Tab-separated table of C-alpha atoms and ligand atoms in Angstrom:
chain	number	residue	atom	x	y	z
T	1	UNK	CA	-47.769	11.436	43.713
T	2	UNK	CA	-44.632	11.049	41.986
T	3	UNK	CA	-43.768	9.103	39.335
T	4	UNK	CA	-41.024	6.212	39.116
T	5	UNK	CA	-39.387	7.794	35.624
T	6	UNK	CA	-38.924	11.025	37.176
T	7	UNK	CA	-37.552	10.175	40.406
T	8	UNK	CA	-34.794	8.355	38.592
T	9	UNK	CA	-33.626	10.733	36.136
T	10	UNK	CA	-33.405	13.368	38.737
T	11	UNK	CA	-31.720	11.930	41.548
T	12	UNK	CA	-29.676	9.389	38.708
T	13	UNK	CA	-29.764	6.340	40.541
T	14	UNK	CA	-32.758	3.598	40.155
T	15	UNK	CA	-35.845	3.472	41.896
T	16	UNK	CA	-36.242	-0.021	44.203
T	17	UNK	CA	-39.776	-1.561	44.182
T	18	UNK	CA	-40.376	-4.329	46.881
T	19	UNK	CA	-43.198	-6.038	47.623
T	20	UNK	CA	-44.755	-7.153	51.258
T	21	UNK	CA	-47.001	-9.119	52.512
T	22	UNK	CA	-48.596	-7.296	55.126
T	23	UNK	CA	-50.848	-9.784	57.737
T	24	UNK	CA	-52.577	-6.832	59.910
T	25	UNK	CA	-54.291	-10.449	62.061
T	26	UNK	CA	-56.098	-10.205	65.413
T	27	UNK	CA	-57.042	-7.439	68.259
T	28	UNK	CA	-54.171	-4.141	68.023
T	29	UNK	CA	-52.521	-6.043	65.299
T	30	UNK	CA	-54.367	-3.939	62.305
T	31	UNK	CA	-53.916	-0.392	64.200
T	32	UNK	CA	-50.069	-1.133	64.925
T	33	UNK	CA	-49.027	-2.522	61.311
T	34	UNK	CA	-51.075	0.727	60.181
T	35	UNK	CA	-48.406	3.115	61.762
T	36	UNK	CA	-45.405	0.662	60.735
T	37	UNK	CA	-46.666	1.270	57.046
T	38	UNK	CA	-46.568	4.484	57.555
T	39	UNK	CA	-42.958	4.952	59.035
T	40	UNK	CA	-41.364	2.666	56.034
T	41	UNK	CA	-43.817	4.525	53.472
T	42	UNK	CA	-41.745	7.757	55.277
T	43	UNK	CA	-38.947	6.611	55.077
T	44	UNK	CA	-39.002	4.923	51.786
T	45	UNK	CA	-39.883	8.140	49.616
T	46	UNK	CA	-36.602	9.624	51.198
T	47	UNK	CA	-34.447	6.627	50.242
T	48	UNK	CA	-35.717	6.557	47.033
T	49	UNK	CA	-37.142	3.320	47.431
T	50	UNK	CA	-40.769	1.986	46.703
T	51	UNK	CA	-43.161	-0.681	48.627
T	52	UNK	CA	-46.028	-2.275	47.129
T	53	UNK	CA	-48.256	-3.315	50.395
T	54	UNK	CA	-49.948	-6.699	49.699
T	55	UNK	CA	-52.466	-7.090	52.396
T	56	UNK	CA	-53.734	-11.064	53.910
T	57	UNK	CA	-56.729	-11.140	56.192
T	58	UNK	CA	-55.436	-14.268	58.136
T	59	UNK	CA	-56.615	-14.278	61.787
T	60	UNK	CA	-59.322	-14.796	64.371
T	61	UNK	CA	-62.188	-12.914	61.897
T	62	UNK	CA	-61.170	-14.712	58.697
T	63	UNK	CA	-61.162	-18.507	60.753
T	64	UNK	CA	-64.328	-17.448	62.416
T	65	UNK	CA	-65.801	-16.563	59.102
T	66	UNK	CA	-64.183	-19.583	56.570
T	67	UNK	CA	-62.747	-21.776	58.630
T	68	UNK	CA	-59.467	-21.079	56.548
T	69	UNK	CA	-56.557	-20.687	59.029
T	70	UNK	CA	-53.644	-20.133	55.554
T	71	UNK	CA	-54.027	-21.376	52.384
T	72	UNK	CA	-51.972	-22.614	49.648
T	73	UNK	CA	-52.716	-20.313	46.919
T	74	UNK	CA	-51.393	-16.920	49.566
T	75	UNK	CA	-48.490	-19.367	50.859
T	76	UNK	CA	-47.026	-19.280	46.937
T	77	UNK	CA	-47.512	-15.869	46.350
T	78	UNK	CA	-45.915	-14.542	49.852
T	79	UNK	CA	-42.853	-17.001	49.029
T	80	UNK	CA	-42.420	-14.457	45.757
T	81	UNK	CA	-42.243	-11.280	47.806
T	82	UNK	CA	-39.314	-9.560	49.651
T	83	UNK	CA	-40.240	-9.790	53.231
T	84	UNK	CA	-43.751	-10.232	55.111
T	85	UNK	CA	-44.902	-7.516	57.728
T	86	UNK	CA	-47.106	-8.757	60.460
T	87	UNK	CA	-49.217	-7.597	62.941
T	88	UNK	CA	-50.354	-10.013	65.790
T	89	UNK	CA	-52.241	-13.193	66.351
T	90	UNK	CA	-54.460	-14.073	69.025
T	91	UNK	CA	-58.257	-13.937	69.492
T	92	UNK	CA	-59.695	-14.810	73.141
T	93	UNK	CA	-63.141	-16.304	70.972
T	94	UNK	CA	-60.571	-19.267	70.220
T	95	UNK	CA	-59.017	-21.700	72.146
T	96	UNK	CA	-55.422	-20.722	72.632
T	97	UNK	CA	-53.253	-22.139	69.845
T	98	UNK	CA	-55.078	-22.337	67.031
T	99	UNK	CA	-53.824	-19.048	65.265
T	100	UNK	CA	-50.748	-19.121	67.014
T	101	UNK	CA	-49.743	-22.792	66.265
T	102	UNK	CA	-52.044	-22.711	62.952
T	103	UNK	CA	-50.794	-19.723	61.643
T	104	UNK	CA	-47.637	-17.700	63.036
T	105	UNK	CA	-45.904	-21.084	63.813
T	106	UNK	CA	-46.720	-22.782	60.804
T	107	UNK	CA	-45.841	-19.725	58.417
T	108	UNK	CA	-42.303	-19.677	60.567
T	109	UNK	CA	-42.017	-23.640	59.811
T	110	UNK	CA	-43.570	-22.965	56.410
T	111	UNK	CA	-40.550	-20.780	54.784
T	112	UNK	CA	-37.951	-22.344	57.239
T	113	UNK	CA	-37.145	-19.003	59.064
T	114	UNK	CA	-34.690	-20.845	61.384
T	115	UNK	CA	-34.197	-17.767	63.111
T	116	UNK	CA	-35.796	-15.301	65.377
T	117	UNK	CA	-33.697	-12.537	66.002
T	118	UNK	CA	-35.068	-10.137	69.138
T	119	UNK	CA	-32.152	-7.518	69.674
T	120	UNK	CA	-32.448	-6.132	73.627
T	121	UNK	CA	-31.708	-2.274	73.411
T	122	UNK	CA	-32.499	0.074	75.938
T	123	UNK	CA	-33.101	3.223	73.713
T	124	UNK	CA	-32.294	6.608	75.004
T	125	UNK	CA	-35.369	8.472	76.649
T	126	UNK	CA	-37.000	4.959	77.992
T	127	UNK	CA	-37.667	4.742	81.302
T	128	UNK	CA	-35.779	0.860	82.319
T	129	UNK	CA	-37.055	-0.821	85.374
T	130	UNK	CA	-33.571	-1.927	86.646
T	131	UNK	CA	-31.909	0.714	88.749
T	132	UNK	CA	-28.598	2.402	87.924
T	133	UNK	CA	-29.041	0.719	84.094
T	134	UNK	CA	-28.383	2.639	81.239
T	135	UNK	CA	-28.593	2.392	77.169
T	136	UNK	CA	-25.116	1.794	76.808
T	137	UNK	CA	-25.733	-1.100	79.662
T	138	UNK	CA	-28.906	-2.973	77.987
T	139	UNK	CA	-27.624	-3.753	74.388
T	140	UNK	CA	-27.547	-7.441	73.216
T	141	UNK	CA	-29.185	-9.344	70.591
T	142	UNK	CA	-30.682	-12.901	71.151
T	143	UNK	CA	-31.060	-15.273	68.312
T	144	UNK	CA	-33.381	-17.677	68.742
T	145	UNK	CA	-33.768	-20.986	66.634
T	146	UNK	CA	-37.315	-20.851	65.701
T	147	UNK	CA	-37.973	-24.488	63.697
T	148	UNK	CA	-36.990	-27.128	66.711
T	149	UNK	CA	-36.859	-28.098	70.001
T	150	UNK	CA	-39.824	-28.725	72.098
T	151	UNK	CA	-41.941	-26.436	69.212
T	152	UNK	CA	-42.077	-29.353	66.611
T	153	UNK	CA	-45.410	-29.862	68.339
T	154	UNK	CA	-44.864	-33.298	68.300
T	155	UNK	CA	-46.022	-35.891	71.247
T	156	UNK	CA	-49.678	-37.175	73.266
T	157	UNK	CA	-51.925	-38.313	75.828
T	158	UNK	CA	-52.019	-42.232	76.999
T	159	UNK	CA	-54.798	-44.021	78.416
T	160	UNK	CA	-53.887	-46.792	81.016
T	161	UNK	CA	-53.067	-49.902	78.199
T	162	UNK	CA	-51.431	-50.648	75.384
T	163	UNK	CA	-51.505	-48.238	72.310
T	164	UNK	CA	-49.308	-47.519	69.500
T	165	UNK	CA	-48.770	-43.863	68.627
T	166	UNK	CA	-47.189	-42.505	65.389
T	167	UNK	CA	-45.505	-39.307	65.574
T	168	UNK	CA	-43.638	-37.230	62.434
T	169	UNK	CA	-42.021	-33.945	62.408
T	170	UNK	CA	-41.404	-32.944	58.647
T	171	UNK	CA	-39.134	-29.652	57.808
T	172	UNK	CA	-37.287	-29.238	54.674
T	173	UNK	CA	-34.007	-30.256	56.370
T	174	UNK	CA	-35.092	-33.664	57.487
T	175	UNK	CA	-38.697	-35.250	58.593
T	176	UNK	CA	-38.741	-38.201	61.303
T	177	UNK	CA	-41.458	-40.643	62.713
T	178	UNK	CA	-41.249	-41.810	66.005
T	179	UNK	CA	-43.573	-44.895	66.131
T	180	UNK	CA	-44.318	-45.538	69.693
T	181	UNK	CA	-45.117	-48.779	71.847
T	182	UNK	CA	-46.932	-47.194	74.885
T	183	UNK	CA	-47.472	-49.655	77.471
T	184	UNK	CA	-49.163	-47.561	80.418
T	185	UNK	CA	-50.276	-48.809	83.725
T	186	UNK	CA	-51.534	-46.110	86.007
T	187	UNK	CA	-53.674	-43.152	85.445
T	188	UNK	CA	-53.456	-41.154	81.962
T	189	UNK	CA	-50.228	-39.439	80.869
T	190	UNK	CA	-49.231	-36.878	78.402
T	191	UNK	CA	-45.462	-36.436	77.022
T	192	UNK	CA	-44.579	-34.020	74.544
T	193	UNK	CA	-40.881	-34.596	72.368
T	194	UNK	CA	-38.464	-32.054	71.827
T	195	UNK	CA	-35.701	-32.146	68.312
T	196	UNK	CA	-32.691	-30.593	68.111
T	197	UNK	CA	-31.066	-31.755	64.822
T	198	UNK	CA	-27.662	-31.289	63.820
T	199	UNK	CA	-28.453	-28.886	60.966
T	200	UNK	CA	-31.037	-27.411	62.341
T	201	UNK	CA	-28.688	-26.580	65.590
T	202	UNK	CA	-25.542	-25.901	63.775
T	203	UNK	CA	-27.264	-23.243	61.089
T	204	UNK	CA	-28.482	-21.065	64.172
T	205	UNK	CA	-24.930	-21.559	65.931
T	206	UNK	CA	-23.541	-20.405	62.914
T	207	UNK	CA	-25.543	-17.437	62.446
T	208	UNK	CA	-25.474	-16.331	65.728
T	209	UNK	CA	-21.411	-16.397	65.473
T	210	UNK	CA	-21.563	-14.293	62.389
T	211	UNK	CA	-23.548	-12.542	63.362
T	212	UNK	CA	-21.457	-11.532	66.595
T	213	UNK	CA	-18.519	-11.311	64.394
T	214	UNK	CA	-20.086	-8.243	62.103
T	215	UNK	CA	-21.572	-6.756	65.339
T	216	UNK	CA	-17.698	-6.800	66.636
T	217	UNK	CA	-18.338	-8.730	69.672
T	218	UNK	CA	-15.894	-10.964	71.923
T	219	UNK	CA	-18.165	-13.424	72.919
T	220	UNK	CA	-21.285	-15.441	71.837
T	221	UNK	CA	-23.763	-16.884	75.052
T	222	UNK	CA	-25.509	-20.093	74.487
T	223	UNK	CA	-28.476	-21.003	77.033
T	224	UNK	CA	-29.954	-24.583	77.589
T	225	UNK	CA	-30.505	-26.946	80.305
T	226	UNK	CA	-28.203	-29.375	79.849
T	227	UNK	CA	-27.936	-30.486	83.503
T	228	UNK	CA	-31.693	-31.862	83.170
T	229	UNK	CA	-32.567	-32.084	79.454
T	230	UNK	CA	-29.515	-33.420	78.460
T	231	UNK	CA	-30.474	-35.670	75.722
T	232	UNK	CA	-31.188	-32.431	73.340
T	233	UNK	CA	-29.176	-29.643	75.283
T	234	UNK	CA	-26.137	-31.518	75.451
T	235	UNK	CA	-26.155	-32.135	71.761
T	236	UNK	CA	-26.699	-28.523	71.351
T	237	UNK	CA	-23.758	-27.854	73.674
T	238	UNK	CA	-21.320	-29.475	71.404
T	239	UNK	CA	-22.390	-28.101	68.146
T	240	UNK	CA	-21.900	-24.790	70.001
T	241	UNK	CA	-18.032	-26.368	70.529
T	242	UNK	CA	-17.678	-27.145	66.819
T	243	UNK	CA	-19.228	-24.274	65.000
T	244	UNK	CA	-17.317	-21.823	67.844
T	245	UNK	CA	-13.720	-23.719	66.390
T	246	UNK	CA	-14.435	-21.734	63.463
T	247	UNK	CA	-14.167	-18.644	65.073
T	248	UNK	CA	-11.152	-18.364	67.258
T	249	UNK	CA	-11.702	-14.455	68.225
T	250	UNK	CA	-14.743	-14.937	69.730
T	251	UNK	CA	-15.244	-16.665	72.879
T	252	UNK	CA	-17.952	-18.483	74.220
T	253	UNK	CA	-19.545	-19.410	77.224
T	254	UNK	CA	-22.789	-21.595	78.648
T	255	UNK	CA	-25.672	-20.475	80.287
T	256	UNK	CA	-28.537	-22.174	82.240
T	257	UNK	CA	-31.564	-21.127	81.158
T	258	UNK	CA	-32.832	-20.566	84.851
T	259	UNK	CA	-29.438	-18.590	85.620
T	260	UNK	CA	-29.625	-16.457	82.991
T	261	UNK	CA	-32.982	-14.874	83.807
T	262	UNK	CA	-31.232	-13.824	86.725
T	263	UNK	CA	-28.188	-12.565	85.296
T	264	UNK	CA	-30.264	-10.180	82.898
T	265	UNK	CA	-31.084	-8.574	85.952
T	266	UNK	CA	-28.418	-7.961	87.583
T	267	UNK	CA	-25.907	-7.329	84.689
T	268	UNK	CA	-27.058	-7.074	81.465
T	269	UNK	CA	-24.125	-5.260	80.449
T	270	UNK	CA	-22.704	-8.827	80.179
T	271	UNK	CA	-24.171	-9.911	77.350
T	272	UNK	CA	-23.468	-9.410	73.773
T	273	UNK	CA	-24.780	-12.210	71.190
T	274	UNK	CA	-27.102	-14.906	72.607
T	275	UNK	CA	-27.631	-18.158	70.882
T	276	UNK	CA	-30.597	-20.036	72.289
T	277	UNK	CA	-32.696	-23.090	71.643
T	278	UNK	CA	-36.167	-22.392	70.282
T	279	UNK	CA	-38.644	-22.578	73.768
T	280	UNK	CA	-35.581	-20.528	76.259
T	281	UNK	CA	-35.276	-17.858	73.694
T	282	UNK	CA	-39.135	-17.300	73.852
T	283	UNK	CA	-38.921	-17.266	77.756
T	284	UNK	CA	-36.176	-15.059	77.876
T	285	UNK	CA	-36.765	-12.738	75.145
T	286	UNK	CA	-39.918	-11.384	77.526
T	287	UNK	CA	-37.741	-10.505	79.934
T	288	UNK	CA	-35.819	-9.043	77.525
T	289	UNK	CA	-38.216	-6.490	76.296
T	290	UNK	CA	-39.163	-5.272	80.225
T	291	UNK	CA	-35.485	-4.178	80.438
T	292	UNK	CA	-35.591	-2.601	77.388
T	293	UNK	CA	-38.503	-0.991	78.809
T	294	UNK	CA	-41.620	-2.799	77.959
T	295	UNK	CA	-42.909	-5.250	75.413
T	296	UNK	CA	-44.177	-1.597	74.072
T	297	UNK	CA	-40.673	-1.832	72.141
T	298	UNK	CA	-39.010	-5.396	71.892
T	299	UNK	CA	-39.290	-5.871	67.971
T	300	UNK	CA	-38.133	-9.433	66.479
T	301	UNK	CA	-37.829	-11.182	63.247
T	302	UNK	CA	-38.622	-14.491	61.892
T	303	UNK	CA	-35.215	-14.825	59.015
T	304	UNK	CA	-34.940	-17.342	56.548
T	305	UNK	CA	-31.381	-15.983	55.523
T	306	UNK	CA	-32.166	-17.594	51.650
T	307	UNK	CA	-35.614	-17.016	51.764
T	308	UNK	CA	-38.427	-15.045	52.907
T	309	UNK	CA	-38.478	-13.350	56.351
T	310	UNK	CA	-41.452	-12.475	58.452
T	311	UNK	CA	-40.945	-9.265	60.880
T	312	UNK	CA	-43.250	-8.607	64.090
T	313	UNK	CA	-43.447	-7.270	67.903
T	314	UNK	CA	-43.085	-9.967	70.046
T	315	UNK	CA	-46.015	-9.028	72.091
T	316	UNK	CA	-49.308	-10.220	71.249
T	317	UNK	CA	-52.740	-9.408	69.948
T	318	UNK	CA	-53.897	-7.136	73.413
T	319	UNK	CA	-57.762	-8.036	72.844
T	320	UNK	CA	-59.215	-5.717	75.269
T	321	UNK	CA	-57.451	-2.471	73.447
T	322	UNK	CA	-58.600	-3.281	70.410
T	323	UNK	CA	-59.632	-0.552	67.995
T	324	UNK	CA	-58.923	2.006	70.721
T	325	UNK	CA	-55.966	3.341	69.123
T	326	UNK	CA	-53.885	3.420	72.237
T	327	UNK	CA	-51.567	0.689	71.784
T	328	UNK	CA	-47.754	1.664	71.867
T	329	UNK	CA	-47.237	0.908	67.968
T	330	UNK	CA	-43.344	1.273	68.303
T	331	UNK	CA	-42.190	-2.712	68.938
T	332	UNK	CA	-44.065	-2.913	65.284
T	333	UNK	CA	-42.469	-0.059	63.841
T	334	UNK	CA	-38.977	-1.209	65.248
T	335	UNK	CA	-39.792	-4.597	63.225
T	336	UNK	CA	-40.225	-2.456	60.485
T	337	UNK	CA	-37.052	-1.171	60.763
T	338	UNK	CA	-35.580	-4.753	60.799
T	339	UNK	CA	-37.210	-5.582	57.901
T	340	UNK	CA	-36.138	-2.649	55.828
T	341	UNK	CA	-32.755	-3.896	56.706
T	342	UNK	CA	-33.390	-7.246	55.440
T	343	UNK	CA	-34.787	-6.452	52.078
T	344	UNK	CA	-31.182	-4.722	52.067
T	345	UNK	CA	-32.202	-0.754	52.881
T	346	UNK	CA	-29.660	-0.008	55.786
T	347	UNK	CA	-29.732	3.564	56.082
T	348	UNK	CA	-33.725	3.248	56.262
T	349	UNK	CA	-33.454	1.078	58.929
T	350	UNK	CA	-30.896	2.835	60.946
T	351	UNK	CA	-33.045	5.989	60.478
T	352	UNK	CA	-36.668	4.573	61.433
T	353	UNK	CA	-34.806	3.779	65.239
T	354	UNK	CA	-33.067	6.714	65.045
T	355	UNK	CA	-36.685	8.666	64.813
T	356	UNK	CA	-38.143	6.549	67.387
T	357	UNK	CA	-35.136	7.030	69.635
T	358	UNK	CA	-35.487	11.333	69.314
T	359	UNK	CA	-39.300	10.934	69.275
T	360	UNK	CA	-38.823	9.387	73.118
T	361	UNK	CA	-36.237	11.883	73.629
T	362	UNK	CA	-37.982	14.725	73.156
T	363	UNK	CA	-40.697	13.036	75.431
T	364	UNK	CA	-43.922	14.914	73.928
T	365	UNK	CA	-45.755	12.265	72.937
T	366	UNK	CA	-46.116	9.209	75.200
T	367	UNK	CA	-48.462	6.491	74.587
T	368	UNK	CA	-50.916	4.975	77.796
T	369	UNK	CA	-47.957	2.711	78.472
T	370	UNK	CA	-45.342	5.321	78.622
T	371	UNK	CA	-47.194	7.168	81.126
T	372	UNK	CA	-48.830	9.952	78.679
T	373	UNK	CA	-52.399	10.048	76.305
T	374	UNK	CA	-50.773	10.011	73.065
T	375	UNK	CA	-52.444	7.565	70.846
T	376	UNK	CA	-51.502	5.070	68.685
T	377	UNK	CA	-51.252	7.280	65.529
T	378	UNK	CA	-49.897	10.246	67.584
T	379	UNK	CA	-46.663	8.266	67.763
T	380	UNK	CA	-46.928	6.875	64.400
T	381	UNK	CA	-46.772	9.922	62.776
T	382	UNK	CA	-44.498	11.770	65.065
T	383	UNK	CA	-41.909	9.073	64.040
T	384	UNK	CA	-43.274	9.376	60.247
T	385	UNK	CA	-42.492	13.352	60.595
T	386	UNK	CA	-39.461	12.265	62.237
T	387	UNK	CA	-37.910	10.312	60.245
T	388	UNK	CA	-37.867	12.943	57.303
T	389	UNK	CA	-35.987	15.339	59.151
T	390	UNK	CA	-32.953	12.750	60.506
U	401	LIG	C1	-43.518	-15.327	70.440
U	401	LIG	C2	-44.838	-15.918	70.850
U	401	LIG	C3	-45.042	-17.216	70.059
U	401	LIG	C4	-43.904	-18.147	70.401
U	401	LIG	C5	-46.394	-17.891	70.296
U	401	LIG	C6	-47.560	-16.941	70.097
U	401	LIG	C7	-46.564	-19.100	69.429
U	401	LIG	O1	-44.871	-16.128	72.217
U	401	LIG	O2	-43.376	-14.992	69.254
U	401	LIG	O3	-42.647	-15.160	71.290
U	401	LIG	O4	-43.991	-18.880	71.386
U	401	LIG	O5	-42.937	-18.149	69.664
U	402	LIG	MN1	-43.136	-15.313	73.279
């Protein structure tokens, strides 16, 4: 151990301290935010930079047990720390939805982190399923608004009659109640509403523009369906033609949501910066992470650009390899990476996917999914030992 006093006189600049929430949740999630820890605890004793790991034990085990999904108390104190680090959610004992909606959704909705940012990068060393493709081909980052659109989990089912149903969506940026005259005749229905609001649009737009504009990139991709969903997509279409009037050396262009599944295929090398409405960005973002070479490494991050940001793989809980310590931990050590670079430690963050990148490189250890027996802590430490030597 080393002490905080020392450190700083010797290498004359001041020691950081951050704290994270770390929520380990449901099947791999504990073993793969185990071997994130350990990359950013690596990494951080080379940058001269501390983390204090606060750990949560929301998930499947903790509902089961209490019937507590969050609670207020845990909400407050995450708010106060730099960045939260978590695992996965998911349990097959419960119904689908309940941890995902009651928990990773509403801690998304909870801190307004209006974006989810899921960069596509082929690394060098991973095998890609599209022929011919290569790392310098499969490089784009999506950024997906993560409050709105058809996951305000608002709508219902109707009986043949007359009802009245009351429906609210409340986010810091507005709330609205639709109060509803259904008047049914036929056999039961179900509708479910989608918002796009102007702020809640134009923020993401906005982002996603900047952001293209630091990555140096000539143009900025927005998907929707506004040929069929036009009410909300063709909103979204013309806050993309505002906020883009802003930035006159970047171009823009609109895809459908269908086309652009197919255009990932055949020429990734297309895109740059993707700007996408909350339900298309989770759609496409899986097929983003097999070109990249598996959901093994498609990272993402839940940003709140003012507030607290929430960092995770964007695959799920994988019940049936829990506790066998053969999970690919590197999608949650990428988020790591991410999140480093949020809580404003660059050079961390460039040197975590650096170490990941020569670890696959050098091609000696390979987790189940790569083809090889490593395990899950083989390839946490490799990248550990790795990342010490970049
Ligand atoms: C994701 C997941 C979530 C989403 C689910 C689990 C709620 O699929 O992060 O992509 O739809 O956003
Ligand atoms: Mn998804």
């Amino acid at each position: 151990m080393y002490c905080a006093c020392r450190t700083e006189t010797l290498r004359g600049d001041k020691l950081k301290k951050y704290k994270i929430a770390v929520i380990p949740g449901d099947g791999i999630g504990p073993e793969i935010v185990d071997e994130g820890k350990k990359v950013i605890d690596a990494v951080s004793e080379k940058e001269n930079f501390e983390i204090e790991w606060v750990e949560y034990p929301f998930g499947a085990d903790h509902y089961i047990e209490t019937g507590e999904l969050l609670n207020e108390d845990s909400l407050k104190e995450m708010e106060k720390m730099n960045a939260i680090y978590l695992g996965a959610l998911g349990d097959p004992r419960l119904e689908p939805g309940i941890l995902e909606k009651g928990i990773l959704l509403a801690l998304r909705f909870y801190y307004d982190q209006y974006i989810n940012l899921r960069p596509v990068k082929l690394l060098e060393g991973v095998d890609c399923p599209l022929k011919n493709k290569k790392p310098e081909d499969i490089d784009f980052v999506v950024v997906r608004e993560n409050t709105e659109d058809f996951y305000v989990g608002i709508g219902n089912r109707a009986k043949e009659g007359k009802h009245r149903q009351e429906l609210e969506v409340i986010r810091s940026i507005y709330s609205v109640k639709f109060g509803l005259d259904v008047e049914l005749e036929g056999d039961e229905i179900a509708y479910q509403i989608g918002v796009v609001s102007r702020k809640g649009a134009e923020r993401a737009i906005r982002y996603a523009f900047e952001l293209a504009k630091r990555r140096g990139d000539s143009r900025v991709t927005s998907v929707d369906k506004a040929n069929v969903l036009s009410h909300v997509y063709n909103f979204w279409r013309s806050i993309v033609e505002e906020v883009s009037k802003e930035y006159p050396g970047i171009d823009y262009e609109f895809n459908f949501v269908d086309a652009i599944t197919m255009w990932f295929v055949k020429n990734p090398e297309w895109y740059q910066t993707i700007v996408t409405p909350n339900m298309f960005g989770d759609i496409i973002t899986d097929l983003g992470a097999m070109i990249q070479g598996g959901l093994g490494f498609a990272p993402g991050g839940n940003i709140n650009p003012d507030g607290v940001s929430m960092f995770e793989p964007i695959h799920g809980s994988a019940p049936k390899y829990k506790g066998m310590n053969v999970a690919n931990p590197i999608a949650t050590i990428w988020a790591g990476a991410m999140l480093v670079d949020e809580i404003g430690q660059e050079k961390a963050a460039k040197d975590i996917v650096s170490a990941i990148e020569e670890v696959i490189k050098e091609g000696k250890v390979r987790t189940k999914d790569l083809g090889g027996n490593a395990s899950t802590s083989d390839m946490g430490d490799a990248i550990a030992r790795k990342v010490k030597e970049i």
